[in-house]
């Protein structure tokens, strides 16, 4: 993908959010009767899911979902495929991760859930589990369809519980991604400025990135307004956990072999990897960074391509150093400072919402976040550019 193509693909107003609002239900009017009945049933189960979770009777209705009509995925458009993938992902995580009596565990995912989850995931190019893309990026609707993507104008499409804390948690992430759009759009512009040897264009792009990061941090700081720590840790976060040795029934391609996947995690967002790649923030190769690399397989293909393209771009920090401009250096360092502040705020919230409540140090994505997040913050701080010697 060329620089020009990357600029076209990254939505200037939405960044990594989908260009079209996610479906809140299937439009079944144009489908054959068998498909229409099937899709309407899934819509109904999606609406009922919080009630089923609350009643502690979630598995029986999910187990009774029929396998999709033959050839279903080929009949759906991209919008519908994401809707089916999202519902299947929520059903799968509810089925596997809902509380069980001590000593019991789930080892299989029924074909009625496993088959559509696998087939839609393969069509999209993602791992077959509920990840950050379905949990957040494709999980919003606008109260005012003509309004902006802001906290006051956001609701979710799908949830596990009736707790408003869950809705708030998701829409804060959606609002952050929307606020990041100017920064993500400015990333290829900044790298192109180096190729064009245009320090003013670079400075303008860096200013945009810094302003965007500042806004993202402000939104993140509002997490505590509507998301209680105990409710988060105990009521809905457990449904974000990954799968360990789960057999996807009915999926012939997996040959009955147990599958393990990481759960939904902010580490599957493409936002910070894109900014690190653009600004030249380097992270020492460790077991943790290898796990982070694995997180990219849970990202949408276009997002992975964007990160790779930015990773292969010219070094902004080297260019800033060589230019010897106090103004350019100050602007670049301000970007780094804002990125550091974002990571510091996130680290504090992870401690507040997870470690202080549960004592756990492992995230839903399966990583030991304490040393990892602290190290990321320190390595970001080390990326400041000094005066040219």
C-alpha positions as MATLAB code, in Angstrom:
seq = 'XXXXXXXXXXXXXXXXXXXXXXXXXXXXXXXXXXXXXXXXXXXXXXXXXXXXXXXXXXXXXXXXXXXXXXXXXXXXXXXXXXXXXXXXXXXXXXXXXXXXXXXXXXXXXXXXXXXXXXXXXXXXXXXXXXXXXXXXXXXXXXXXXXXXXXXXXXXXXXXXXXXXXXXXXXXXXXXXXXXXXXXXXXXXXXXXXXXXXXXXXXXXXXXXXXXXXXXXXXXXXXXXXXXXXXXXXXXXXXXXXXXXXXXXXXXXXXXXXXXXXXXXXXXXXXXXXXXXXXXXXXXXXXXXXXXXXXXXXXXXXXXXXXXXXXXXXXXXXXXXXXXXXXXXXXXXXXXXXXXXXXXXXXXXXXXXXXXXXXXXXXXXXXXXXXXXXXXXXXXXXXXXXXXXX';
ca = [
       0.000    0.000    0.000;
       1.407    3.386   -1.036;
       1.383    6.520    1.100;
      -1.435    7.949   -1.027;
      -3.479    4.753   -0.654;
      -2.934    4.778    3.107;
      -4.174    8.367    3.292;
      -7.314    7.342    1.423;
      -7.979    4.286    3.598;
      -7.645    6.023    6.996;
     -10.888    7.873    7.679;
     -10.084   11.462    8.651;
     -13.104   11.706   10.948;
     -13.220    8.156   12.313;
      -9.685    6.797   12.238;
      -9.895    3.068   12.901;
     -13.647    3.098   13.507;
     -15.726    1.741   10.600;
     -16.672    4.334    7.986;
     -20.305    3.190    8.190;
     -22.134    2.909   11.492;
     -22.457   -0.728   12.639;
     -25.752   -2.512   12.082;
     -28.013   -2.634   15.126;
     -30.135   -5.368   13.531;
     -30.319   -7.289   10.276;
     -32.447   -6.033    7.411;
     -34.061   -9.331    6.481;
     -36.410   -8.098    3.772;
     -34.029   -8.962    0.940;
     -33.064  -12.427    2.213;
     -34.645  -15.787    1.398;
     -37.076  -16.998    4.103;
     -34.737  -19.496    5.803;
     -31.971  -16.911    6.112;
     -34.381  -14.197    7.253;
     -35.747  -16.427   10.046;
     -32.236  -17.365   11.132;
     -31.010  -13.759   11.278;
     -34.118  -12.543   13.109;
     -33.593  -15.258   15.717;
     -30.000  -14.108   16.286;
     -31.139  -10.488   16.624;
     -33.663  -11.582   19.236;
     -31.053  -13.563   21.189;
     -28.702  -10.581   21.091;
     -31.406   -8.408   22.634;
     -32.153  -11.050   25.261;
     -28.522  -11.818   26.139;
     -28.317   -9.517   29.217;
     -31.544  -11.058   30.558;
     -30.191  -14.559   29.986;
     -26.935  -13.691   31.748;
     -28.823  -12.159   34.663;
     -31.152  -15.160   34.988;
     -28.144  -17.507   35.061;
     -29.752  -19.444   32.206;
     -27.553  -18.416   29.313;
     -26.144  -21.665   27.940;
     -29.322  -23.598   27.101;
     -30.750  -20.964   24.695;
     -27.333  -20.465   23.096;
     -26.814  -24.203   22.767;
     -30.091  -24.435   20.853;
     -28.992  -22.045   18.069;
     -29.128  -23.899   14.770;
     -26.167  -23.966   12.412;
     -26.486  -21.299    9.712;
     -28.186  -22.102    6.404;
     -25.736  -23.420    3.819;
     -23.894  -20.700    1.950;
     -25.058  -17.982    4.344;
     -21.842  -15.956    4.544;
     -21.604  -15.700    0.753;
     -25.083  -14.131    0.722;
     -24.238  -11.416    3.244;
     -22.663   -8.033    2.565;
     -19.698   -6.769    4.588;
     -21.947   -4.896    6.995;
     -24.000   -8.015    7.695;
     -20.931  -10.230    8.041;
     -19.606   -7.988   10.819;
     -23.013   -8.076   12.526;
     -23.114  -11.887   12.404;
     -19.507  -12.108   13.588;
     -20.195   -9.745   16.485;
     -23.304  -11.596   17.674;
     -21.543  -14.960   17.374;
     -18.566  -13.567   19.287;
     -20.735  -12.322   22.140;
     -22.644  -15.607   22.248;
     -19.381  -17.581   22.286;
     -17.862  -15.579   25.144;
     -21.091  -15.731   27.149;
     -21.267  -19.500   26.641;
     -17.650  -20.191   27.572;
     -17.027  -17.571   30.256;
     -20.306  -17.495   32.209;
     -19.899  -18.702   35.795;
     -19.802  -22.431   36.440;
     -19.868  -24.402   39.698;
     -16.429  -25.090   41.141;
     -14.612  -27.886   39.377;
     -16.609  -27.610   36.159;
     -15.388  -26.159   32.878;
     -16.481  -25.708   29.286;
     -14.530  -27.624   26.638;
     -16.730  -27.263   23.542;
     -18.459  -24.450   21.680;
     -21.738  -25.598   20.057;
     -21.811  -25.625   16.258;
     -24.628  -23.055   16.150;
     -22.181  -20.520   17.591;
     -18.845  -21.897   16.431;
     -19.643  -22.205   12.722;
     -20.843  -18.639   12.063;
     -18.113  -17.215   14.299;
     -15.418  -19.121   12.433;
     -16.786  -18.545    8.925;
     -17.334  -14.802    9.365;
     -13.953  -14.386   11.057;
     -12.191  -16.119    8.178;
     -14.075  -13.904    5.723;
     -12.994  -10.769    7.603;
      -9.448  -12.001    8.276;
      -9.423  -12.145   12.077;
      -9.207  -14.667   14.906;
     -12.516  -16.432   15.745;
     -13.191  -14.908   19.148;
     -14.655  -11.710   20.551;
     -11.770   -9.222   20.218;
     -11.409   -5.464   20.552;
     -12.722   -4.859   17.024;
     -16.124   -6.424   17.750;
     -16.178   -5.391   21.401;
     -15.521   -1.699   20.738;
     -14.788   -0.606   17.162;
     -17.988   -2.126   15.745;
     -20.042   -1.766   18.922;
     -21.552    1.694   18.801;
     -24.587    3.567   17.595;
     -25.291    7.284   17.534;
     -28.263    8.646   19.477;
     -28.412   11.467   16.939;
     -27.476    9.895   13.586;
     -26.409   13.295   12.271;
     -24.328   14.111   15.365;
     -20.664   13.543   16.115;
     -19.026   10.531   17.755;
     -18.835   11.890   21.286;
     -19.577   10.376   24.681;
     -22.859   12.265   24.951;
     -24.041   10.908   21.594;
     -22.964    7.265   21.906;
     -24.654    4.034   22.845;
     -23.631    0.406   22.336;
     -25.065   -2.142   19.929;
     -24.460   -5.261   22.022;
     -23.713   -5.947   25.666;
     -23.466   -8.831   28.125;
     -25.183   -7.199   31.108;
     -27.725   -4.550   32.019;
     -25.084   -2.564   33.915;
     -24.712    0.905   32.434;
     -21.068    0.657   33.507;
     -20.519   -1.786   30.633;
     -22.006    0.663   28.147;
     -19.814    3.462   29.524;
     -16.664    1.338   29.347;
     -17.254    0.574   25.674;
     -18.267    4.055   24.541;
     -15.249    5.636   26.261;
     -13.072    3.449   24.039;
     -15.142    4.351   20.974;
     -14.837    8.061   21.787;
     -11.074    7.718   22.232;
     -10.784    6.034   18.831;
     -12.832    8.835   17.252;
     -10.686   11.486   18.941;
      -7.621    9.674   17.588;
      -8.750   10.069   13.972;
      -6.848   13.342   13.358;
      -3.663   11.791   14.765;
      -3.957    8.604   12.689;
      -4.641   10.663    9.562;
      -1.629   12.853   10.339;
       0.764    9.886   10.675;
       1.286    9.229    6.926;
       1.305   12.997    6.325;
       4.182   13.375    8.789;
       6.206   10.628    7.127;
       5.524   12.034    3.680;
       6.781   15.419    4.884;
      10.155   13.814    5.578;
      10.273   12.296    2.096;
       9.444   15.749    0.698;
      11.928   17.429    3.056;
       9.169   19.741    4.267;
       9.781   20.592    7.946;
       6.767   22.917    8.142;
       4.395   20.209    6.955;
       5.968   17.855    9.483;
       5.535   20.371   12.291;
       1.871   20.879   11.382;
       1.280   17.123   11.392;
       3.041   16.715   14.747;
       0.935   19.483   16.258;
      -2.182   17.644   15.084;
      -0.954   14.411   16.672;
      -0.188   16.138   19.991;
      -3.577   17.873   20.131;
      -5.345   14.610   19.337;
      -3.436   12.716   22.029;
      -4.319   15.364   24.587;
      -8.011   14.958   23.734;
      -7.762   11.161   23.934;
      -6.298   11.392   27.434;
      -9.073   13.746   28.557;
     -11.678   11.235   27.392;
      -9.892    8.346   29.099;
      -9.863   10.304   32.356;
     -13.661   10.289   32.263;
     -13.771    6.493   32.606;
     -14.444    6.740   36.350;
     -17.545    8.897   35.801;
     -19.668    5.956   34.725;
     -17.727    2.757   35.349;
     -17.558    1.444   38.898;
     -14.402   -0.554   39.603;
     -16.205   -3.438   41.349;
     -18.831   -3.735   38.616;
     -16.155   -3.720   35.921;
     -13.936   -6.325   37.547;
     -16.650   -8.708   38.706;
     -19.722   -8.291   36.511;
     -18.680   -7.893   32.878;
     -14.900   -8.027   32.473;
     -14.892  -11.846   32.998;
     -16.789  -12.219   29.705;
     -13.825  -10.639   27.903;
     -11.538  -13.549   28.871;
      -9.917  -15.721   26.223;
     -10.483  -19.394   25.417;
      -8.236  -22.259   26.527;
      -8.528  -25.561   24.667;
     -12.045  -25.109   23.331;
     -13.305  -27.401   20.550;
     -15.248  -25.519   17.873;
     -17.935  -28.078   17.031;
     -19.004  -28.286   13.403;
     -15.933  -26.461   12.068;
     -14.392  -29.076    9.791;
     -11.330  -26.927    9.063;
     -10.211  -27.240   12.698;
     -10.489  -31.060   12.623;
     -11.821  -31.235   16.176;
      -8.593  -29.854   17.641;
      -8.976  -27.697   20.797;
      -8.364  -24.002   20.156;
      -6.914  -21.302   22.405;
      -7.315  -17.582   21.750;
      -6.589  -14.375   23.614;
      -9.558  -12.434   24.949;
     -10.632   -8.922   24.048;
      -8.034   -6.353   25.082;
      -7.068   -2.749   24.441;
      -3.726   -4.159   23.305;
      -5.606   -5.205   20.151;
      -6.269   -1.567   19.271;
      -4.137   -0.306   16.380;
      -3.969    3.205   17.801;
      -0.812    3.142   19.940;
       1.172    0.818   17.633;
       0.505    3.277   14.789;
       1.667    6.253   16.836;
       4.743    4.385   18.092;
       5.630    3.437   14.517;
       5.202    7.004   13.290;
       7.048    8.748   16.099;
       9.811    6.164   16.260;
       9.133    5.021   19.814;
      11.144    1.815   20.067;
      10.399   -1.023   22.462;
      13.022   -3.559   23.466;
      12.362   -7.044   22.127;
      11.116   -9.177   25.018;
       8.681  -12.020   25.545;
       6.076   -9.325   26.168;
       6.675   -7.545   22.866;
       6.347  -10.927   21.143;
       2.918  -11.292   22.720;
       2.101   -7.784   21.538;
       3.092   -8.823   18.045;
       0.662  -11.708   18.332;
      -2.078   -9.215   19.248;
      -1.852   -7.837   15.706;
      -3.412  -11.057   14.406;
      -6.556  -10.026   16.286;
      -6.707   -6.674   14.475;
      -8.615   -6.077   11.218;
      -6.383   -6.640    8.165;
      -6.419   -2.983    7.076;
      -5.303   -1.908   10.545;
      -2.420   -4.389   10.498;
      -1.390   -3.095    7.081;
      -1.495    0.487    8.336;
       0.862   -0.306   11.222;
       3.251   -2.190    8.934;
       3.272    0.702    6.456;
       4.069    3.198    9.196;
       6.680    0.842   10.678;
       8.494    0.889    7.329;
       8.342    4.665    6.972;
      11.183    7.169    7.490;
      12.390    8.050   10.989;
      10.826   11.259   12.275;
      13.079   11.449   15.315;
      16.215   11.240   13.161;
      14.910   13.926   10.810;
      14.008   16.200   13.733;
      17.493   15.750   15.184;
      19.190   16.483   11.873;
      17.106   19.614   11.246;
      18.374   21.233   14.433;
      15.217   23.381   14.676;
      14.238   24.279   18.255;
      10.614   24.706   17.207;
      10.409   21.360   15.414;
      12.192   19.571   18.257;
       9.849   21.130   20.812;
       6.787   20.077   18.812;
       8.076   16.517   18.441;
       8.899   16.280   22.141;
       5.435   17.558   22.966;
       4.023   14.609   20.992;
       6.159   12.245   23.026;
       5.072   13.920   26.271;
       1.393   13.566   25.322;
       1.903    9.913   24.389;
       3.661    9.338   27.710;
       0.781   11.010   29.572;
      -1.749    8.828   27.750;
       0.137    5.688   28.776;
       0.547    6.913   32.362;
      -3.184    7.576   32.653;
      -3.999    4.159   31.225;
      -1.562    2.435   33.600;
      -3.163    4.125   36.617;
      -6.614    3.013   35.508;
      -5.496   -0.577   34.967;
      -4.222   -0.641   38.550;
      -7.406    1.019   39.811;
      -9.813   -1.248   37.935;
      -8.035   -4.592   38.018;
      -5.183   -5.029   40.491;
      -6.741   -3.080   43.379;
     -10.039   -4.963   43.008;
      -8.994   -8.489   42.035;
      -5.277   -8.622   42.781;
      -4.749   -9.989   39.273;
      -1.828   -8.888   37.146;
      -2.881  -10.630   33.933;
      -5.128   -8.921   31.402;
      -7.951  -10.488   29.392;
      -5.522  -10.694   26.479;
      -3.355  -13.053   28.512;
      -0.461  -10.691   29.263;
       1.123   -9.749   32.594;
       0.394   -6.048   32.274;
       2.264   -4.593   35.283;
       5.897   -4.712   34.079;
       4.805   -4.370   30.463;
       2.815   -1.132   30.835;
       5.438    0.444   33.084;
       8.175   -0.412   30.578;
       6.181    1.035   27.671;
       5.815    4.298   29.539;
       9.539    4.430   30.335;
      10.542    3.660   26.749;
       8.211    6.387   25.505;
       9.886    8.900   27.817;
      13.302    7.903   26.444;
      12.175    8.872   22.942;
      12.528   12.617   23.588;
      14.950   14.272   21.158;
      17.755   16.406   22.572;
      19.613   19.300   20.960;
      21.827   18.504   17.993;
      25.419   18.178   19.143;
];
